[in-house]
Short mmCIF file of C-alpha atoms in Angstrom, two decimals:
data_model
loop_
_atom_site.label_atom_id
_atom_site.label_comp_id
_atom_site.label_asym_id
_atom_site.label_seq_id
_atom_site.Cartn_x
_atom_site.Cartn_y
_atom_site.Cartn_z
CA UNK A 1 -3.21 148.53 -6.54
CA UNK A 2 0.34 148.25 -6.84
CA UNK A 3 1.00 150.94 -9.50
CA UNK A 4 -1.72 153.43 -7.51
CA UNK A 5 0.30 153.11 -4.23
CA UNK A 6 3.78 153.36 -6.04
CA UNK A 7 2.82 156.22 -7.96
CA UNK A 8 1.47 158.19 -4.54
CA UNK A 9 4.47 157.40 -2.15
CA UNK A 10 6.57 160.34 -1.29
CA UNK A 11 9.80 157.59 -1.42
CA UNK A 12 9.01 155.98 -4.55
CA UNK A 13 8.25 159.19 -6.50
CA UNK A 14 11.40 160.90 -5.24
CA UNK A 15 13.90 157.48 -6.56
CA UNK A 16 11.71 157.38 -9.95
CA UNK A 17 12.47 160.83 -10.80
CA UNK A 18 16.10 160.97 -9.61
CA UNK A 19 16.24 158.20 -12.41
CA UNK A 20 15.11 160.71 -15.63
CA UNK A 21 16.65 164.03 -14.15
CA UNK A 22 19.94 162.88 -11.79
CA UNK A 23 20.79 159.64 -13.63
CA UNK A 24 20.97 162.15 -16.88
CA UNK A 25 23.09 164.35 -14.96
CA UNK A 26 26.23 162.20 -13.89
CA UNK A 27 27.07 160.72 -16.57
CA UNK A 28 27.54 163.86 -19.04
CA UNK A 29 30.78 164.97 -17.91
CA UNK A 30 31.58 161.34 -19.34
CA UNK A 31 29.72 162.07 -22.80
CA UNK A 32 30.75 165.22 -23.06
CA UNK A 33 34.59 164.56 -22.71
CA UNK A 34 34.68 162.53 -25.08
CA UNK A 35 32.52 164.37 -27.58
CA UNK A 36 34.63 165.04 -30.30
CA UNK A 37 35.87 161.15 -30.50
CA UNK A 38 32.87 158.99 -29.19
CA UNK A 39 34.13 156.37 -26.75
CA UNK A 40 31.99 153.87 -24.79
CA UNK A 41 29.89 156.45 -22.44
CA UNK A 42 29.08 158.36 -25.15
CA UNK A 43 28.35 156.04 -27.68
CA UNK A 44 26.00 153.94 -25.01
CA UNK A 45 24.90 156.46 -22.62
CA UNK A 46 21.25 156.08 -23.01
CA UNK A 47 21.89 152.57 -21.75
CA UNK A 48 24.12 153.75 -19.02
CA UNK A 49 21.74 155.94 -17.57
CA UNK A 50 18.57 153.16 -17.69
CA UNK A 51 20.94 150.62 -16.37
CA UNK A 52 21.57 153.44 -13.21
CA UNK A 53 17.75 154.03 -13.23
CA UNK A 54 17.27 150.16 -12.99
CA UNK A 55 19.46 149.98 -10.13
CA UNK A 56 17.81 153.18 -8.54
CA UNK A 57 14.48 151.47 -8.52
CA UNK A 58 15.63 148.27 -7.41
CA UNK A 59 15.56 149.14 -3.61
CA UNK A 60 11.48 150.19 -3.98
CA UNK A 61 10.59 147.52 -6.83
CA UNK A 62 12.41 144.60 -6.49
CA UNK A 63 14.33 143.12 -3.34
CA UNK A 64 11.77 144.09 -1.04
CA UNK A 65 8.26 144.33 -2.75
CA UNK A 66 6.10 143.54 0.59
CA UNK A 67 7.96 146.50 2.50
CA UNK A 68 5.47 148.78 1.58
CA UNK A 69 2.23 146.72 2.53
CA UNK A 70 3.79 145.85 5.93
CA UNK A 71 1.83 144.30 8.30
CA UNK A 72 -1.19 144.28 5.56
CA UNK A 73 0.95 141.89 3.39
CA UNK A 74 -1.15 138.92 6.07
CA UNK A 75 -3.69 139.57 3.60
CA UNK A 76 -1.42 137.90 0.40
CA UNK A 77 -2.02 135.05 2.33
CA UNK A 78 -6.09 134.95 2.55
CA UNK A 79 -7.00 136.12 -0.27
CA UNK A 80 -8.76 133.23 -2.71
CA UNK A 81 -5.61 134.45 -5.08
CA UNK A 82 -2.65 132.18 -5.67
CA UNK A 83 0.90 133.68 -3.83
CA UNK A 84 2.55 133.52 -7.11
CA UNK A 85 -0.17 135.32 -8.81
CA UNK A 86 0.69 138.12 -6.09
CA UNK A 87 4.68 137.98 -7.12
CA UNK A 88 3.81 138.19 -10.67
CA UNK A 89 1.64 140.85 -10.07
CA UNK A 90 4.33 142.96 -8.39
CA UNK A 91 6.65 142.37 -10.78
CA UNK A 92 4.84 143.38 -13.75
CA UNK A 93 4.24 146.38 -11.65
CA UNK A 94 8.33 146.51 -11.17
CA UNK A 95 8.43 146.49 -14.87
CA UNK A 96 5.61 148.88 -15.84
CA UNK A 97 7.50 151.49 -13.91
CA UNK A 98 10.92 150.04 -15.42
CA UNK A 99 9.91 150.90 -19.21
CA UNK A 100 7.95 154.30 -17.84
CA UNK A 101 11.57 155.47 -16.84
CA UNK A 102 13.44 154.29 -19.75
CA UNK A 103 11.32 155.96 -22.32
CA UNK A 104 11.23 159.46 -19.98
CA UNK A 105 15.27 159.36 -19.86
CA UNK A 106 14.55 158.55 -23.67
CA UNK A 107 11.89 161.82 -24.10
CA UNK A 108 14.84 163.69 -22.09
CA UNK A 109 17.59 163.35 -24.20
CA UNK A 110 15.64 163.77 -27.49
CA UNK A 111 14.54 167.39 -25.78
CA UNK A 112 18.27 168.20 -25.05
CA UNK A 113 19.00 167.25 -28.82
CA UNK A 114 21.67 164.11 -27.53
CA UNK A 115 22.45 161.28 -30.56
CA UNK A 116 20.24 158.97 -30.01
CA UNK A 117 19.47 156.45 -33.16
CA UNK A 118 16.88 153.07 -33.20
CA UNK A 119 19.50 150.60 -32.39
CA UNK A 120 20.63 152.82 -29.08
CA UNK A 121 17.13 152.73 -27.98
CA UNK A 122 16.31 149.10 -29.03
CA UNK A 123 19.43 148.28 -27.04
CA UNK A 124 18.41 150.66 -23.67
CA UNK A 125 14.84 148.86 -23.21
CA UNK A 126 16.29 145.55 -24.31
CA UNK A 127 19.02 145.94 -21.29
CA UNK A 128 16.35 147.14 -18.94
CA UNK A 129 14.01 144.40 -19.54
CA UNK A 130 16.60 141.68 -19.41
CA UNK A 131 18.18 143.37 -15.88
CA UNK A 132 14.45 143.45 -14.12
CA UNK A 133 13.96 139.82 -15.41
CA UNK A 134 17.19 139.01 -13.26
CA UNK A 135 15.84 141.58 -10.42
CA UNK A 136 13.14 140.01 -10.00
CA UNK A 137 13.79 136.68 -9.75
CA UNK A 138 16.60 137.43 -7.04
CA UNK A 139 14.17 140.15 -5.07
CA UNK A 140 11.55 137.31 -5.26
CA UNK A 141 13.59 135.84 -2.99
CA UNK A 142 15.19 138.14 -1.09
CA UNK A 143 11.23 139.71 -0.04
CA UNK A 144 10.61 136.14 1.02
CA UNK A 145 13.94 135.25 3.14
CA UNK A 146 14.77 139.03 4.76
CA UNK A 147 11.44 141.29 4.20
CA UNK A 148 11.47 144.48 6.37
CA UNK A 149 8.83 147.32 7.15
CA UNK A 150 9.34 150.39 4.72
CA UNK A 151 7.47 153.64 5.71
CA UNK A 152 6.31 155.07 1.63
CA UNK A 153 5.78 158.83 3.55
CA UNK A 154 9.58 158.99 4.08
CA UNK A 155 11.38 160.08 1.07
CA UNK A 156 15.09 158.99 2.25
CA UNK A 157 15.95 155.27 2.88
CA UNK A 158 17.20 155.40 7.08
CA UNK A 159 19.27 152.79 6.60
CA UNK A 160 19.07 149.14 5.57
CA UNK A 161 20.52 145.82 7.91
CA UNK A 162 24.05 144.86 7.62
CA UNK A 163 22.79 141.26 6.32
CA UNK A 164 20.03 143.44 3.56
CA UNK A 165 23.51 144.88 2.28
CA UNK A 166 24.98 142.12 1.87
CA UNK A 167 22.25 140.59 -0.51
CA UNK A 168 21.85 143.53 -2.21
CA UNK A 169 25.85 143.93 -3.00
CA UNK A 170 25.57 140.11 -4.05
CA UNK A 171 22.33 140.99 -6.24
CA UNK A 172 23.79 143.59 -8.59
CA UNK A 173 26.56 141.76 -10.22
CA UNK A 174 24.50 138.57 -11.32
CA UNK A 175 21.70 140.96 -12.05
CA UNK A 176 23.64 142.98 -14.63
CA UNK A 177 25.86 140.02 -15.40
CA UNK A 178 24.01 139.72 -18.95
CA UNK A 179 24.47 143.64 -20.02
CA UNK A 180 28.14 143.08 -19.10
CA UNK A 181 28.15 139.98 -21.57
CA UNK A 182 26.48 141.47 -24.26
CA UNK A 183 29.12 144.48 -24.38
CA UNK A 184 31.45 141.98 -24.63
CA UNK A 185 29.98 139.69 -27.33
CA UNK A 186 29.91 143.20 -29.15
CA UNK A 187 33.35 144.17 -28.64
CA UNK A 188 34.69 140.98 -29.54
CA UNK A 189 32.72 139.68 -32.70
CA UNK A 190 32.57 143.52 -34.03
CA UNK A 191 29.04 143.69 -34.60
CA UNK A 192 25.40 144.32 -33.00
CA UNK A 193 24.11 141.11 -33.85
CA UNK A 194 26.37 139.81 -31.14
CA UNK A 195 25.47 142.18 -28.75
CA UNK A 196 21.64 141.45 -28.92
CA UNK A 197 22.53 137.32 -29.20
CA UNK A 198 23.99 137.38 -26.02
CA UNK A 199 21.19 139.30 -24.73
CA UNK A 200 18.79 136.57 -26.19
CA UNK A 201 20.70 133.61 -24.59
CA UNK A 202 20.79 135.72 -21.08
CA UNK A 203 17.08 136.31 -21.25
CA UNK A 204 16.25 133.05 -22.10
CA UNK A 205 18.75 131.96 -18.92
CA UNK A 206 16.67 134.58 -16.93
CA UNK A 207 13.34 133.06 -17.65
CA UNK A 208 14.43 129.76 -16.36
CA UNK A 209 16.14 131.22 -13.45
CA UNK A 210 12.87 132.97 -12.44
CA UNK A 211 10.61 130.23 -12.33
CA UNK A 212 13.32 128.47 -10.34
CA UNK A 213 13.22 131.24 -8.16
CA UNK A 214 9.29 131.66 -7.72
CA UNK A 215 8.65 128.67 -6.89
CA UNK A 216 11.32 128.58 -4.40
CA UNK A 217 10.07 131.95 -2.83
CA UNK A 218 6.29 130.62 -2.61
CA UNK A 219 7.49 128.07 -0.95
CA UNK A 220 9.15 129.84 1.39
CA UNK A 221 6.68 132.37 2.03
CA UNK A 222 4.56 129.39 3.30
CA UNK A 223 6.95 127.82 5.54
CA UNK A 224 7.94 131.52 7.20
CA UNK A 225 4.62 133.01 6.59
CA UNK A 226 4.56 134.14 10.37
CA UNK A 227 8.18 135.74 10.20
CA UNK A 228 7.35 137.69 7.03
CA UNK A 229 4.21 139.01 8.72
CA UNK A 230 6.04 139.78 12.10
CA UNK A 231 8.73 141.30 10.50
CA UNK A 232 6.28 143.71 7.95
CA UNK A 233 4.69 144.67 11.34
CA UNK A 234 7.61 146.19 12.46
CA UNK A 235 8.93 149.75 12.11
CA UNK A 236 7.09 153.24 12.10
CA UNK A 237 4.13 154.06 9.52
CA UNK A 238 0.68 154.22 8.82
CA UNK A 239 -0.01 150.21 9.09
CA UNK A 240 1.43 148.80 11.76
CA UNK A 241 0.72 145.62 14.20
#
């Protein structure tokens, strides 16, 4: 259900394809300047584009996965399916889409003839798997503790709460906390097995951190079961209270 409805919302389609065509488009000027002697954008910038692709997504995918359902989410909480079977759900959804942009930005540069070689695109999905493990775990929580009613039919975002902006400006640095670490392993042991050890020991942090985090946002979807639904309800759109 949750890929069908992504895949027809006017707001989700429009951020999912700013990922593969705009992402692509700021950050040549950085490639291309330094062309002729390859520095860090160029050298990485199919990561650097999927990491700003990640972060595109992360406002329809990941910090606020019941804004779409709205008032309809009540159902998560009848249905003879466990909550965290619900979470998981929409996260493998979250990630589904995740790799579907990665390898389009991927099928776009190898159509515009950029340098693009295994380990560049081993290290691009590796990076975008490892920042939605983190994304998801910290939206798990965040859709739990400050959900809010998202129309899909709307294609620009009318503005989020001051305490949403908050989270999210919190969110970002821990989430791409492990790509940071990994260029750094790289840079200072000279050598990609570094890079991809670092990304290894992050992932495996990730994994703990989101069980820690699911089974704190189950169990606060319980508790505030009746704010989450009030709060779906409210705001223009096709489902409402």
């Amino acid at each position: 259900k949750e890929i069908r409805f992504l895949a027809r919302a006017p707001r989700f389609r429009l951020v999912f394809t700013m990922g593969f065509t705009f992402g692509l488009v700021i950050w040549l000027p950085l490639a291309f300047r330094h062309a002729e002697s390859p520095g860090f954008t160029t050298r990485n910038y199919l990561t650097l584009v999927s990491g700003y692709a990640v972060l595109l997504l992360g406002d329809v995918c990941f910090w606020n996965i019941f804004g779409f359902d709205r008032s309809a989410a009540q159902a998560f909480w009848a249905m003879p399916v466990r909550f965290e079977t619900v979470l998981a759900a929409k996260n493998i959804a979250a990630l589904f889409f995740v790799l579907l942009e990665v390898t389009l930005i991927l099928l776009v540069c190898g159509a515009l003839r950029m340098p693009v070689d295994a380990s560049r695109v081993l290290e691009a999905y590796a990076i975008a798997v490892v920042v939605s493990l983190y994304l998801a775990s910290l939206g798990n929580m965040t859709s739990t503790s400050a959900p809010r009613a998202l129309n899909p039919a709307k294609s620009m975002r009318s503005g989020s709460p001051g305490r949403m902006q908050v989270i999210v400006f919190l969110i970002y640095p821990v989430a791409f906390a492990p790509a940071v670490l990994a260029f750094g392993a790289r840079y200072a042991f000279r050598g990609e097995w570094a890079f991809f050890a670092a990304l290894a020991v992050s992932a495996g942090v990730g994994v703990a951190m989101y069980w820690v985090a699911m089974e704190s946002a189950v169990a606060r979807a319980f508790r505030d079961r009746e704010r989450i639904i009030t709060a779906l309800s409210e705001g223009e759109g096709i489902i409402q209270a």
